[in-house]
XYZ file of C-alpha atoms in Angstrom:
370
model
C 27.080 -4.888 -31.960
C 28.875 -3.423 -28.630
C 28.148 0.682 -27.738
C 31.718 1.797 -26.981
C 29.917 3.525 -23.908
C 28.725 -0.299 -22.018
C 28.666 0.481 -18.050
C 29.383 -3.537 -18.332
C 32.966 -3.330 -20.324
C 34.960 -3.261 -17.223
C 33.885 -6.350 -15.990
C 35.251 -10.032 -16.854
C 32.746 -12.209 -18.462
C 33.158 -15.958 -19.628
C 32.521 -15.902 -22.725
C 29.580 -18.353 -23.611
C 30.341 -22.394 -22.571
C 29.274 -24.742 -25.696
C 28.288 -27.859 -25.396
C 27.573 -30.389 -28.465
C 24.935 -32.876 -27.230
C 25.668 -35.668 -30.154
C 25.558 -39.798 -28.358
C 27.576 -41.859 -31.121
C 24.342 -43.813 -32.459
C 24.007 -40.014 -34.166
C 20.785 -39.405 -33.403
C 21.412 -35.570 -33.644
C 21.231 -33.894 -29.795
C 20.564 -29.752 -29.858
C 23.752 -28.032 -28.627
C 23.866 -25.767 -25.495
C 25.124 -22.411 -24.939
C 25.357 -21.581 -21.055
C 25.935 -17.978 -21.305
C 25.673 -14.716 -19.383
C 23.521 -11.849 -20.845
C 22.664 -9.248 -18.720
C 20.038 -8.502 -22.258
C 17.765 -10.772 -20.266
C 17.341 -10.178 -17.457
C 17.185 -5.759 -18.933
C 14.134 -6.952 -20.681
C 12.857 -9.776 -17.248
C 13.250 -6.311 -15.361
C 10.044 -4.768 -16.875
C 8.041 -7.530 -17.398
C 6.286 -6.583 -14.490
C 3.955 -10.094 -13.716
C 6.134 -11.436 -10.622
C 7.841 -9.267 -8.194
C 11.157 -10.577 -8.709
C 13.356 -12.084 -5.352
C 16.228 -9.277 -5.346
C 17.945 -7.986 -2.653
C 17.078 -5.448 -0.246
C 19.859 -3.018 -1.786
C 18.458 -3.674 -5.572
C 14.354 -3.932 -4.555
C 15.025 -0.179 -3.030
C 16.120 0.632 -6.612
C 13.466 -1.880 -9.165
C 10.691 0.153 -6.765
C 12.518 3.380 -7.225
C 13.283 2.764 -10.955
C 9.802 2.604 -11.359
C 8.510 5.038 -9.922
C 10.376 7.375 -11.833
C 8.669 6.284 -14.909
C 6.661 9.006 -15.979
C 3.202 7.634 -16.802
C 3.592 8.356 -20.415
C 6.473 5.795 -20.621
C 3.979 3.995 -17.903
C 2.080 3.521 -21.523
C 4.723 2.438 -23.616
C 6.236 -0.172 -21.113
C 1.777 -1.340 -21.073
C 1.471 -1.602 -24.739
C 4.820 -2.879 -25.914
C 5.475 -5.300 -22.312
C 2.551 -5.897 -20.540
C 1.111 -9.153 -19.985
C -2.249 -9.030 -19.010
C -4.621 -12.381 -20.463
C -7.058 -9.585 -21.875
C -4.311 -7.591 -23.817
C -1.015 -8.577 -23.901
C 2.104 -7.022 -25.335
C 3.881 -8.057 -28.657
C 6.252 -5.183 -29.934
C 8.558 -6.331 -26.061
C 8.206 -9.550 -25.679
C 9.162 -10.583 -29.473
C 11.023 -8.905 -29.204
C 13.405 -11.147 -27.129
C 13.803 -14.459 -29.628
C 14.872 -11.461 -31.816
C 17.786 -11.674 -29.508
C 17.996 -14.546 -28.825
C 18.988 -14.245 -32.649
C 21.253 -11.871 -32.568
C 24.171 -13.228 -30.797
C 26.582 -10.266 -30.143
C 23.440 -8.732 -28.768
C 24.419 -8.855 -25.286
C 24.066 -5.803 -23.271
C 21.409 -3.376 -23.130
C 23.293 -1.219 -25.186
C 22.915 -3.897 -27.616
C 18.814 -4.437 -26.892
C 18.676 -0.427 -27.426
C 20.812 -0.401 -30.249
C 18.852 -3.669 -32.052
C 15.689 -1.828 -30.901
C 16.186 1.321 -33.329
C 16.321 -0.906 -36.176
C 14.249 -3.703 -35.755
C 10.839 -3.335 -38.111
C 7.276 -3.979 -37.173
C 7.244 -7.190 -39.829
C 10.463 -8.636 -37.984
C 8.673 -8.281 -34.422
C 5.159 -9.806 -36.246
C 7.224 -12.491 -37.391
C 8.619 -13.386 -34.324
C 5.577 -13.676 -32.352
C 5.059 -15.944 -33.950
C 7.307 -17.984 -34.523
C 5.686 -21.609 -32.468
C 3.292 -24.140 -33.733
C 0.879 -22.952 -31.875
C 1.004 -19.341 -34.970
C 1.589 -21.130 -38.283
C -1.425 -19.944 -39.940
C -1.139 -16.239 -38.303
C 2.848 -16.409 -38.800
C 1.738 -17.609 -42.829
C -0.734 -15.177 -43.026
C 2.044 -12.604 -42.169
C 4.204 -13.060 -44.453
C 1.397 -12.551 -46.992
C -0.034 -9.528 -45.855
C 4.066 -7.915 -45.981
C 4.296 -9.455 -49.245
C 1.550 -6.456 -50.407
C -2.125 -9.539 -51.279
C -4.945 -6.793 -50.282
C -7.496 -7.581 -47.426
C -5.930 -9.333 -45.231
C -5.640 -7.239 -42.155
C -9.486 -8.827 -39.880
C -8.149 -12.578 -41.374
C -4.512 -12.162 -40.078
C -6.249 -10.575 -36.337
C -9.100 -13.020 -35.942
C -6.188 -15.891 -36.580
C -3.828 -15.254 -33.541
C -4.480 -15.709 -29.921
C -7.532 -13.770 -28.611
C -4.999 -11.874 -25.402
C -2.129 -11.102 -28.366
C -4.879 -9.062 -30.870
C -5.186 -5.655 -29.600
C -1.766 -5.397 -29.968
C -1.534 -6.682 -32.833
C -4.339 -4.896 -34.321
C -1.644 -1.796 -33.403
C 1.277 -3.074 -34.969
C -0.516 -3.415 -37.779
C -2.508 -0.264 -38.206
C -0.299 1.673 -36.800
C 3.344 0.116 -36.898
C 5.776 3.733 -36.361
C 3.478 4.814 -33.452
C 4.315 1.102 -32.043
C 7.826 0.574 -32.427
C 8.604 4.530 -30.707
C 7.177 3.529 -28.130
C 8.980 0.743 -27.422
C 11.893 2.534 -28.343
C 11.296 5.195 -25.842
C 10.462 2.914 -22.898
C 13.766 1.166 -23.171
C 15.727 4.190 -23.977
C 14.271 4.820 -20.786
C 15.087 2.131 -18.455
C 18.165 1.584 -20.265
C 19.247 4.708 -18.038
C 17.945 3.081 -14.584
C 18.853 0.179 -15.388
C 22.651 1.133 -16.146
C 23.275 1.487 -12.223
C 22.389 -2.260 -11.682
C 23.398 -3.304 -14.670
C 27.934 -4.351 -13.613
C 26.357 -6.756 -10.431
C 24.191 -8.307 -12.574
C 26.908 -9.564 -15.103
C 29.119 -10.345 -12.494
C 26.826 -12.571 -10.101
C 25.735 -14.152 -13.169
C 29.459 -15.173 -14.082
C 30.059 -17.028 -11.072
C 26.355 -18.396 -11.630
C 27.510 -19.917 -15.680
C 31.592 -20.213 -13.552
C 29.730 -22.128 -10.879
C 27.976 -24.991 -13.640
C 30.314 -26.003 -15.860
C 31.908 -29.125 -14.149
C 27.506 -30.049 -14.243
C 26.733 -29.051 -18.296
C 30.014 -31.245 -19.005
C 29.041 -34.361 -16.669
C 24.988 -33.976 -16.258
C 22.495 -34.931 -18.565
C 20.856 -31.961 -20.302
C 17.517 -33.684 -19.135
C 19.293 -33.710 -15.464
C 21.079 -30.372 -15.736
C 17.935 -27.719 -16.559
C 16.359 -29.450 -13.595
C 19.076 -28.253 -11.345
C 19.376 -25.191 -13.501
C 15.649 -23.986 -13.200
C 15.002 -25.745 -9.715
C 11.971 -28.088 -11.529
C 11.477 -27.916 -14.478
C 12.016 -31.111 -16.746
C 12.240 -30.687 -20.008
C 11.550 -33.634 -22.894
C 14.477 -32.787 -25.758
C 12.542 -32.671 -29.270
C 13.469 -33.312 -32.088
C 13.441 -29.780 -34.040
C 15.273 -27.943 -30.838
C 18.831 -27.512 -32.559
C 20.174 -24.872 -29.514
C 19.241 -24.907 -26.240
C 19.801 -21.694 -24.686
C 20.686 -21.020 -20.579
C 21.269 -17.611 -19.361
C 20.567 -17.563 -15.862
C 18.532 -13.641 -14.552
C 18.128 -12.252 -11.054
C 15.088 -10.374 -12.749
C 13.099 -14.307 -12.501
C 13.689 -15.137 -9.444
C 12.350 -17.738 -8.070
C 10.852 -18.560 -10.840
C 11.510 -19.574 -14.543
C 11.645 -17.539 -18.523
C 10.696 -19.824 -20.907
C 10.921 -19.060 -24.754
C 10.427 -21.094 -27.569
C 11.113 -20.854 -31.436
C 11.623 -22.910 -34.155
C 14.634 -25.009 -34.311
C 16.101 -23.238 -30.681
C 14.719 -23.477 -27.079
C 15.802 -20.130 -24.254
C 15.439 -20.756 -19.995
C 15.932 -17.499 -18.616
C 15.907 -19.902 -14.960
C 16.812 -17.996 -11.777
C 20.588 -17.382 -10.482
C 21.302 -19.245 -7.910
C 22.012 -18.084 -3.739
C 25.493 -18.476 -3.980
C 25.455 -16.260 -7.111
C 24.555 -13.506 -5.055
C 26.248 -10.856 -3.634
C 24.820 -10.060 -0.526
C 25.173 -10.812 2.943
C 26.330 -13.747 3.644
C 24.746 -14.198 7.546
C 21.549 -13.195 6.258
C 18.973 -15.463 5.708
C 18.687 -17.341 2.557
C 16.081 -16.671 0.126
C 15.773 -19.850 -0.839
C 15.353 -20.892 3.361
C 12.181 -17.868 2.946
C 10.584 -18.917 0.057
C 10.555 -23.123 0.981
C 9.258 -22.381 3.880
C 6.862 -19.582 2.725
C 5.555 -22.180 0.284
C 5.132 -25.117 3.480
C 2.974 -22.355 4.825
C -0.371 -22.810 2.653
C -2.872 -26.076 4.102
C -3.435 -25.725 0.214
C 0.600 -26.572 -0.708
C 0.538 -28.986 1.265
C -2.434 -31.340 0.148
C -1.110 -30.981 -2.848
C 1.847 -32.557 -1.850
C -0.028 -35.037 0.098
C -2.422 -36.027 -3.308
C 1.568 -35.675 -4.939
C 2.568 -37.825 -2.767
C 0.827 -40.780 -3.766
C 2.117 -39.953 -8.092
C 1.842 -37.669 -10.774
C -0.686 -35.543 -12.082
C -1.305 -32.936 -13.906
C -3.117 -29.558 -13.837
C -6.781 -30.738 -13.956
C -6.373 -33.381 -12.097
C -5.308 -31.920 -8.962
C -7.688 -28.786 -9.884
C -10.346 -30.943 -9.554
C -9.367 -33.449 -5.757
C -9.030 -30.031 -4.926
C -11.777 -28.374 -5.842
C -9.981 -25.074 -7.064
C -9.973 -23.487 -10.252
C -6.684 -24.231 -12.832
C -5.483 -20.849 -12.448
C -5.367 -21.298 -8.873
C -4.376 -24.119 -8.345
C -1.083 -23.197 -10.666
C -0.161 -19.745 -8.748
C -0.411 -22.411 -5.764
C 1.943 -25.010 -8.346
C 4.108 -23.160 -9.466
C 4.904 -21.686 -5.583
C 6.018 -25.282 -5.182
C 7.672 -25.349 -8.251
C 10.431 -22.003 -7.317
C 10.383 -23.949 -3.623
C 12.309 -27.508 -5.609
C 9.182 -29.551 -4.090
C 7.772 -29.769 -6.978
C 9.227 -30.705 -10.735
C 7.499 -29.802 -13.731
C 7.651 -31.749 -16.716
C 6.650 -31.378 -20.257
C 5.800 -34.155 -22.812
C 4.007 -33.545 -26.552
C 2.209 -31.029 -25.195
C 1.312 -32.284 -22.101
C 2.037 -31.356 -18.644
C 2.407 -32.972 -15.061
C 3.753 -32.497 -11.729
C 5.867 -34.383 -9.066
C 6.896 -34.669 -6.145
C 10.841 -34.190 -5.252
C 11.360 -36.157 -2.630
C 15.222 -35.219 -2.174
C 14.517 -31.559 -1.875
C 11.531 -32.541 0.802
C 13.714 -34.134 2.964
C 16.227 -31.369 2.430
C 13.369 -29.197 4.415
C 14.475 -30.238 8.010
C 18.081 -29.761 7.628
C 17.955 -26.765 5.720
C 16.311 -25.046 8.267
C 18.892 -26.310 10.100
C 21.859 -25.911 9.058
C 20.271 -22.537 8.867
C 20.175 -22.389 12.864
C 23.204 -23.581 13.512
C 25.105 -21.049 11.786
C 27.265 -18.860 13.492
C 26.692 -15.255 14.038
C 27.543 -12.395 14.057
């Protein structure tokens, strides 16, 4: 579904690069889909739980665009995309898996069109599309099938941070859907100013990764694209979606549902439209990460072996959220690898990136000036 007023219609973009990963032994491996989708960046830019690493012109646009939202629209944005631990939004977040499922939803106009016809039942089903919320999903199915008296049990079965938003979506579905649609239409008007350039940068990133997708094992390709996220394939995952994201930089947004996994990974430095004489953002990020005593201590601990978050927090004498924040900065700088296996997460030192820290500075200092 591509609207005729699509602002990116004149931008030449490659189709999705699809790679089947089925070894000769016959063991099923997931289909890997690497593609340009401004629809994802549009939604990520609404989340607003981190400050994206944008070029100066886009950072100015982003601040002005958000400041231009009226108070009612800001309330709509918080209801749909709120990220506070005490009260997460549901409608906006739940739209992302639906966008992934609908392969033709690629642009901002497509997202707005999809939101115009989505139902509360579909959003709740999407929000519950993982193993941790299987009980909530089952109760939701029974509730929408007409079984009475399930409201309180259904809300209570969800994670605490989602209960308030789930309760609202069940009690006042049309009110919540109108709020979602209003903020999407308002943000579409603003995002149209940058969508063509975002599409072009995404296309450059995808084109530059074609060779790596063909030659590297999937785990290595994901680690390189995400700059340090080591994913372990699960037998139940049939599709892996990889979409470069400008507004996720320098972090990753990772989503999973039944049979699929999505990485909205940070757009590569080489794909940006920036001034070639400017200081590379990756270099700034690297030395900011190193310019903190706690992060240097974490690197020292990891130099002696892989560690879980709890182990690092105990050695540091810091809370887990604080350590997780430091680890996110180190991962964004490429200094740490995050590995998830069977619900457990551990961290490793990327010694090759540590060795590159000095040459990174040297390359910048030795570059010709204007």
